[in-house]
GROMACS .gro file of C-alpha atoms in nm:
model
  311
    1UNK     CA    1  -0.794   1.040   1.706
    2UNK     CA    2  -0.512   1.289   1.687
    3UNK     CA    3  -0.323   1.314   2.009
    4UNK     CA    4   0.005   1.458   2.151
    5UNK     CA    5   0.283   1.267   2.305
    6UNK     CA    6   0.574   1.471   2.472
    7UNK     CA    7   0.905   1.271   2.497
    8UNK     CA    8   1.239   1.344   2.636
    9UNK     CA    9   1.548   1.121   2.555
   10UNK     CA   10   1.439   1.063   2.195
   11UNK     CA   11   1.762   1.170   2.031
   12UNK     CA   12   1.971   0.857   2.067
   13UNK     CA   13   1.974   0.508   2.193
   14UNK     CA   14   1.641   0.333   2.298
   15UNK     CA   15   1.458   0.653   2.286
   16UNK     CA   16   1.532   0.711   1.910
   17UNK     CA   17   1.419   0.354   1.834
   18UNK     CA   18   1.097   0.402   2.044
   19UNK     CA   19   1.016   0.738   1.894
   20UNK     CA   20   1.031   0.602   1.540
   21UNK     CA   21   0.818   0.286   1.649
   22UNK     CA   22   0.566   0.527   1.804
   23UNK     CA   23   0.528   0.723   1.496
   24UNK     CA   24   0.498   0.408   1.271
   25UNK     CA   25   0.256   0.241   1.511
   26UNK     CA   26   0.039   0.539   1.575
   27UNK     CA   27   0.035   0.776   1.280
   28UNK     CA   28  -0.225   0.985   1.435
   29UNK     CA   29   0.027   1.095   1.716
   30UNK     CA   30   0.200   1.433   1.724
   31UNK     CA   31   0.522   1.365   1.887
   32UNK     CA   32   0.683   1.657   2.074
   33UNK     CA   33   1.042   1.594   2.132
   34UNK     CA   34   1.195   1.781   2.421
   35UNK     CA   35   1.572   1.832   2.356
   36UNK     CA   36   1.843   2.098   2.353
   37UNK     CA   37   1.763   2.344   2.072
   38UNK     CA   38   1.981   2.243   1.773
   39UNK     CA   39   1.933   1.873   1.859
   40UNK     CA   40   1.558   1.900   1.892
   41UNK     CA   41   1.528   2.081   1.561
   42UNK     CA   42   1.740   1.824   1.383
   43UNK     CA   43   1.562   1.530   1.546
   44UNK     CA   44   1.219   1.663   1.455
   45UNK     CA   45   1.323   1.710   1.097
   46UNK     CA   46   1.474   1.367   1.077
   47UNK     CA   47   1.181   1.181   1.252
   48UNK     CA   48   0.907   1.396   1.071
   49UNK     CA   49   1.083   1.360   0.720
   50UNK     CA   50   0.816   1.136   0.577
   51UNK     CA   51   0.518   1.344   0.665
   52UNK     CA   52   0.489   1.238   1.025
   53UNK     CA   53   0.371   1.490   1.288
   54UNK     CA   54   0.682   1.592   1.485
   55UNK     CA   55   0.790   1.914   1.650
   56UNK     CA   56   1.022   2.010   1.922
   57UNK     CA   57   1.063   2.215   2.226
   58UNK     CA   58   1.400   2.343   2.357
   59UNK     CA   59   1.505   2.234   2.688
   60UNK     CA   60   1.804   2.165   2.911
   61UNK     CA   61   1.693   1.894   3.161
   62UNK     CA   62   1.961   1.980   3.417
   63UNK     CA   63   1.824   2.339   3.453
   64UNK     CA   64   1.486   2.350   3.617
   65UNK     CA   65   1.394   2.690   3.480
   66UNK     CA   66   1.463   2.551   3.128
   67UNK     CA   67   1.227   2.252   3.204
   68UNK     CA   68   0.959   2.501   3.334
   69UNK     CA   69   0.988   2.717   3.030
   70UNK     CA   70   0.947   2.410   2.800
   71UNK     CA   71   0.639   2.286   2.993
   72UNK     CA   72   0.485   2.641   2.962
   73UNK     CA   73   0.548   2.643   2.591
   74UNK     CA   74   0.383   2.322   2.541
   75UNK     CA   75   0.079   2.433   2.752
   76UNK     CA   76   0.058   2.735   2.523
   77UNK     CA   77   0.065   2.544   2.209
   78UNK     CA   78  -0.198   2.298   2.333
   79UNK     CA   79  -0.420   2.589   2.450
   80UNK     CA   80  -0.389   2.764   2.109
   81UNK     CA   81  -0.481   2.450   1.923
   82UNK     CA   82  -0.138   2.414   1.766
   83UNK     CA   83  -0.111   2.068   1.917
   84UNK     CA   84  -0.388   1.807   1.940
   85UNK     CA   85  -0.494   1.701   2.286
   86UNK     CA   86  -0.214   1.563   2.526
   87UNK     CA   87  -0.242   1.208   2.597
   88UNK     CA   88   0.116   1.099   2.694
   89UNK     CA   89   0.452   1.187   2.852
   90UNK     CA   90   0.757   0.990   2.820
   91UNK     CA   91   1.037   1.069   3.057
   92UNK     CA   92   1.318   0.865   2.886
   93UNK     CA   93   1.608   1.093   2.924
   94UNK     CA   94   1.877   0.999   3.201
   95UNK     CA   95   2.239   1.077   3.278
   96UNK     CA   96   2.518   0.925   3.483
   97UNK     CA   97   2.813   1.109   3.618
   98UNK     CA   98   3.155   0.993   3.725
   99UNK     CA   99   3.104   1.175   4.067
  100UNK     CA  100   2.823   1.279   4.284
  101UNK     CA  101   2.939   1.647   4.291
  102UNK     CA  102   2.822   1.783   3.960
  103UNK     CA  103   2.609   2.074   4.050
  104UNK     CA  104   2.361   2.250   3.823
  105UNK     CA  105   2.154   2.575   3.842
  106UNK     CA  106   1.963   2.595   4.181
  107UNK     CA  107   2.220   2.393   4.362
  108UNK     CA  108   2.078   2.066   4.252
  109UNK     CA  109   2.309   1.760   4.199
  110UNK     CA  110   2.281   1.705   3.825
  111UNK     CA  111   2.195   1.347   3.825
  112UNK     CA  112   1.897   1.409   4.052
  113UNK     CA  113   1.804   1.708   3.834
  114UNK     CA  114   1.777   1.523   3.515
  115UNK     CA  115   1.651   1.184   3.625
  116UNK     CA  116   1.419   1.297   3.888
  117UNK     CA  117   1.331   1.656   3.903
  118UNK     CA  118   1.281   1.727   3.541
  119UNK     CA  119   1.029   1.452   3.499
  120UNK     CA  120   0.828   1.589   3.804
  121UNK     CA  121   0.847   1.936   3.669
  122UNK     CA  122   0.703   1.821   3.320
  123UNK     CA  123   0.437   1.594   3.493
  124UNK     CA  124   0.312   1.853   3.730
  125UNK     CA  125   0.309   2.143   3.496
  126UNK     CA  126   0.129   1.942   3.227
  127UNK     CA  127  -0.091   1.755   3.458
  128UNK     CA  128  -0.418   1.954   3.408
  129UNK     CA  129  -0.364   1.951   3.028
  130UNK     CA  130  -0.380   1.574   3.009
  131UNK     CA  131  -0.682   1.441   2.826
  132UNK     CA  132  -0.783   1.099   2.957
  133UNK     CA  133  -0.706   0.819   2.885
  134UNK     CA  134  -0.346   0.922   2.924
  135UNK     CA  135  -0.025   0.745   3.000
  136UNK     CA  136   0.295   0.868   3.169
  137UNK     CA  137   0.604   0.649   3.113
  138UNK     CA  138   0.921   0.705   3.319
  139UNK     CA  139   1.219   0.505   3.216
  140UNK     CA  140   1.377   0.349   3.531
  141UNK     CA  141   1.644   0.097   3.576
  142UNK     CA  142   1.700  -0.246   3.731
  143UNK     CA  143   2.015  -0.089   3.897
  144UNK     CA  144   1.774  -0.014   4.180
  145UNK     CA  145   1.790  -0.378   4.286
  146UNK     CA  146   2.151  -0.341   4.369
  147UNK     CA  147   2.258  -0.702   4.318
  148UNK     CA  148   2.470  -0.900   4.079
  149UNK     CA  149   2.186  -1.065   3.907
  150UNK     CA  150   2.047  -0.744   3.769
  151UNK     CA  151   2.351  -0.546   3.658
  152UNK     CA  152   2.652  -0.790   3.699
  153UNK     CA  153   2.784  -0.574   3.981
  154UNK     CA  154   2.879  -0.288   3.759
  155UNK     CA  155   2.650  -0.032   3.930
  156UNK     CA  156   2.631  -0.005   4.313
  157UNK     CA  157   2.279  -0.036   4.473
  158UNK     CA  158   2.105   0.261   4.581
  159UNK     CA  159   2.171   0.433   4.912
  160UNK     CA  160   1.868   0.622   5.019
  161UNK     CA  161   1.882   0.947   5.210
  162UNK     CA  162   1.647   1.219   5.284
  163UNK     CA  163   1.549   1.373   4.952
  164UNK     CA  164   1.685   1.710   5.073
  165UNK     CA  165   2.025   1.544   5.087
  166UNK     CA  166   1.992   1.336   4.775
  167UNK     CA  167   1.906   1.650   4.587
  168UNK     CA  168   2.247   1.836   4.661
  169UNK     CA  169   2.594   1.741   4.571
  170UNK     CA  170   2.796   1.510   4.800
  171UNK     CA  171   2.515   1.286   4.910
  172UNK     CA  172   2.737   0.977   4.910
  173UNK     CA  173   3.074   0.873   5.057
  174UNK     CA  174   3.376   0.956   4.874
  175UNK     CA  175   3.162   1.174   4.641
  176UNK     CA  176   3.452   1.255   4.395
  177UNK     CA  177   3.473   0.897   4.288
  178UNK     CA  178   3.311   0.693   4.011
  179UNK     CA  179   3.128   0.461   4.252
  180UNK     CA  180   2.951   0.771   4.407
  181UNK     CA  181   2.835   0.873   4.060
  182UNK     CA  182   2.687   0.547   3.998
  183UNK     CA  183   2.529   0.525   4.333
  184UNK     CA  184   2.370   0.857   4.259
  185UNK     CA  185   2.232   0.707   3.931
  186UNK     CA  186   2.092   0.394   4.093
  187UNK     CA  187   1.937   0.597   4.376
  188UNK     CA  188   1.785   0.843   4.118
  189UNK     CA  189   1.626   0.539   3.955
  190UNK     CA  190   1.487   0.410   4.285
  191UNK     CA  191   1.339   0.765   4.338
  192UNK     CA  192   1.181   0.746   3.995
  193UNK     CA  193   0.999   0.433   4.095
  194UNK     CA  194   0.878   0.598   4.414
  195UNK     CA  195   0.744   0.869   4.184
  196UNK     CA  196   0.555   0.645   3.980
  197UNK     CA  197   0.395   0.493   4.282
  198UNK     CA  198   0.301   0.847   4.386
  199UNK     CA  199   0.156   0.946   4.062
  200UNK     CA  200  -0.063   0.634   4.059
  201UNK     CA  201  -0.210   0.754   4.393
  202UNK     CA  202  -0.226   1.118   4.327
  203UNK     CA  203  -0.308   1.181   3.958
  204UNK     CA  204  -0.677   1.188   3.859
  205UNK     CA  205  -0.841   0.881   3.721
  206UNK     CA  206  -0.751   0.799   3.361
  207UNK     CA  207  -0.389   0.921   3.386
  208UNK     CA  208  -0.193   0.610   3.437
  209UNK     CA  209   0.185   0.619   3.533
  210UNK     CA  210   0.419   0.341   3.458
  211UNK     CA  211   0.790   0.262   3.520
  212UNK     CA  212   0.970   0.105   3.226
  213UNK     CA  213   1.288  -0.084   3.289
  214UNK     CA  214   1.496  -0.153   2.960
  215UNK     CA  215   1.743  -0.383   3.127
  216UNK     CA  216   2.120  -0.343   3.082
  217UNK     CA  217   2.140  -0.177   2.740
  218UNK     CA  218   2.515  -0.143   2.638
  219UNK     CA  219   2.606   0.070   2.346
  220UNK     CA  220   2.411   0.377   2.450
  221UNK     CA  221   2.535   0.722   2.547
  222UNK     CA  222   2.426   0.683   2.906
  223UNK     CA  223   2.800   0.660   3.008
  224UNK     CA  224   2.903   0.965   2.793
  225UNK     CA  225   3.057   1.135   3.094
  226UNK     CA  226   3.257   0.843   3.198
  227UNK     CA  227   3.638   0.813   3.129
  228UNK     CA  228   3.774   0.680   2.781
  229UNK     CA  229   3.820   0.328   2.905
  230UNK     CA  230   3.461   0.294   3.021
  231UNK     CA  231   3.312   0.451   2.722
  232UNK     CA  232   3.510   0.216   2.496
  233UNK     CA  233   3.381  -0.080   2.695
  234UNK     CA  234   3.018   0.040   2.681
  235UNK     CA  235   3.027   0.095   2.304
  236UNK     CA  236   3.256  -0.171   2.178
  237UNK     CA  237   3.285  -0.466   2.418
  238UNK     CA  238   2.971  -0.486   2.628
  239UNK     CA  239   2.728  -0.490   2.342
  240UNK     CA  240   2.837  -0.861   2.296
  241UNK     CA  241   2.639  -0.925   2.599
  242UNK     CA  242   2.323  -0.873   2.404
  243UNK     CA  243   2.365  -1.226   2.276
  244UNK     CA  244   2.306  -1.345   2.626
  245UNK     CA  245   2.028  -1.301   2.885
  246UNK     CA  246   2.224  -1.031   3.068
  247UNK     CA  247   2.162  -0.751   2.821
  248UNK     CA  248   1.908  -0.603   2.597
  249UNK     CA  249   1.991  -0.451   2.248
  250UNK     CA  250   1.896  -0.095   2.172
  251UNK     CA  251   1.655  -0.212   1.920
  252UNK     CA  252   1.482  -0.454   2.137
  253UNK     CA  253   1.474  -0.202   2.432
  254UNK     CA  254   1.324   0.068   2.208
  255UNK     CA  255   1.038  -0.155   2.073
  256UNK     CA  256   0.948  -0.245   2.444
  257UNK     CA  257   0.940   0.115   2.543
  258UNK     CA  258   0.728   0.214   2.245
  259UNK     CA  259   0.487  -0.079   2.341
  260UNK     CA  260   0.447   0.043   2.686
  261UNK     CA  261   0.383   0.406   2.555
  262UNK     CA  262   0.131   0.299   2.305
  263UNK     CA  263  -0.049   0.044   2.540
  264UNK     CA  264   0.043  -0.247   2.339
  265UNK     CA  265   0.196  -0.388   2.676
  266UNK     CA  266  -0.087  -0.391   2.904
  267UNK     CA  267   0.028  -0.231   3.250
  268UNK     CA  268  -0.186  -0.082   3.538
  269UNK     CA  269  -0.111   0.255   3.687
  270UNK     CA  270   0.183   0.221   3.926
  271UNK     CA  271   0.330  -0.080   3.750
  272UNK     CA  272   0.684  -0.161   3.682
  273UNK     CA  273   0.742  -0.307   3.344
  274UNK     CA  274   1.042  -0.530   3.291
  275UNK     CA  275   1.116  -0.497   2.919
  276UNK     CA  276   0.782  -0.656   2.784
  277UNK     CA  277   0.600  -0.777   3.096
  278UNK     CA  278   0.475  -0.639   3.424
  279UNK     CA  279   0.703  -0.758   3.714
  280UNK     CA  280   0.778  -0.666   4.070
  281UNK     CA  281   1.054  -0.411   4.141
  282UNK     CA  282   1.278  -0.451   4.450
  283UNK     CA  283   1.128  -0.498   4.792
  284UNK     CA  284   1.291  -0.149   4.871
  285UNK     CA  285   1.098   0.014   4.596
  286UNK     CA  286   0.774  -0.031   4.788
  287UNK     CA  287   0.789   0.221   5.062
  288UNK     CA  288   0.493   0.451   5.099
  289UNK     CA  289   0.678   0.664   5.365
  290UNK     CA  290   0.972   0.739   5.132
  291UNK     CA  291   0.748   0.779   4.846
  292UNK     CA  292   0.546   1.055   5.026
  293UNK     CA  293   0.873   1.212   5.162
  294UNK     CA  294   0.991   1.250   4.815
  295UNK     CA  295   0.688   1.389   4.679
  296UNK     CA  296   0.678   1.663   4.962
  297UNK     CA  297   1.046   1.746   4.892
  298UNK     CA  298   0.985   1.786   4.504
  299UNK     CA  299   0.676   1.993   4.574
  300UNK     CA  300   0.881   2.223   4.791
  301UNK     CA  301   1.164   2.231   4.532
  302UNK     CA  302   0.918   2.353   4.251
  303UNK     CA  303   0.661   2.529   4.476
  304UNK     CA  304   0.767   2.905   4.417
  305UNK     CA  305   0.721   2.869   4.050
  306UNK     CA  306   0.449   2.635   3.974
  307UNK     CA  307   0.162   2.882   4.008
  308UNK     CA  308   0.279   3.115   3.746
  309UNK     CA  309   0.247   2.821   3.486
  310UNK     CA  310  -0.115   2.763   3.582
  311UNK     CA  311  -0.226   3.121   3.520
   0.00000   0.00000   0.00000
């Protein structure tokens, strides 16, 4: 049966691999890629070049008003019958900065805006348009464990604060430094897992939410805001680790993501999928108090504008 899946982060890396696999594995799917204007148009043309059903919606994930507009546009297209029923959302886009001071519109710290707030806006503004069964997949990260075994000590572990603090620049010590930027990243991924747990509790039956961990995937553009040395290492040296158990290739991670999206990897709502299997995330990631606190804060952040999208 024809269905729509909305996806962020499909233009490069594991997202591009996953998008292609989704379209091959489910030819009835209409994939809506959410990306910056020219990138989205080009991506839709490339992915849909063989007659596949692909379109795009323009969005800047670091700008909440842009995310809101994109979600409203998708709602309109669904309501007008321009898209088949909505059965999936894939929040794969992610960003990591070299500091914890990068500020976007609305005063939100940019790592938090892209990795947490943008996903929540999409989910909440599209929530009543999902047809069941539906699946929401959020790409998380094993950096949230904060130990050597999961990321070779390259990324500091998360440092949880009140969401009102985490959402703003300067949430971590020495915020101008690279370590603070990486801490913002791992903390945002912990927050994403908390959100998956809350979605599992709060969304209506038939809408499943799953966190997907691709593992350490060198050679992507995640570190595109890092310095020249770090970018060189990520693109040219660290990919050699994919020959070991410490890293995952883009192709393998993309295949795993697609399998989660399409349900080929079975996972109950609220689950954490480590590449190709359901696993347990860190002990810290199971905290109902923090999860509720994060939900309440995000609802406040988007509350002034949510109502207009549902009219």
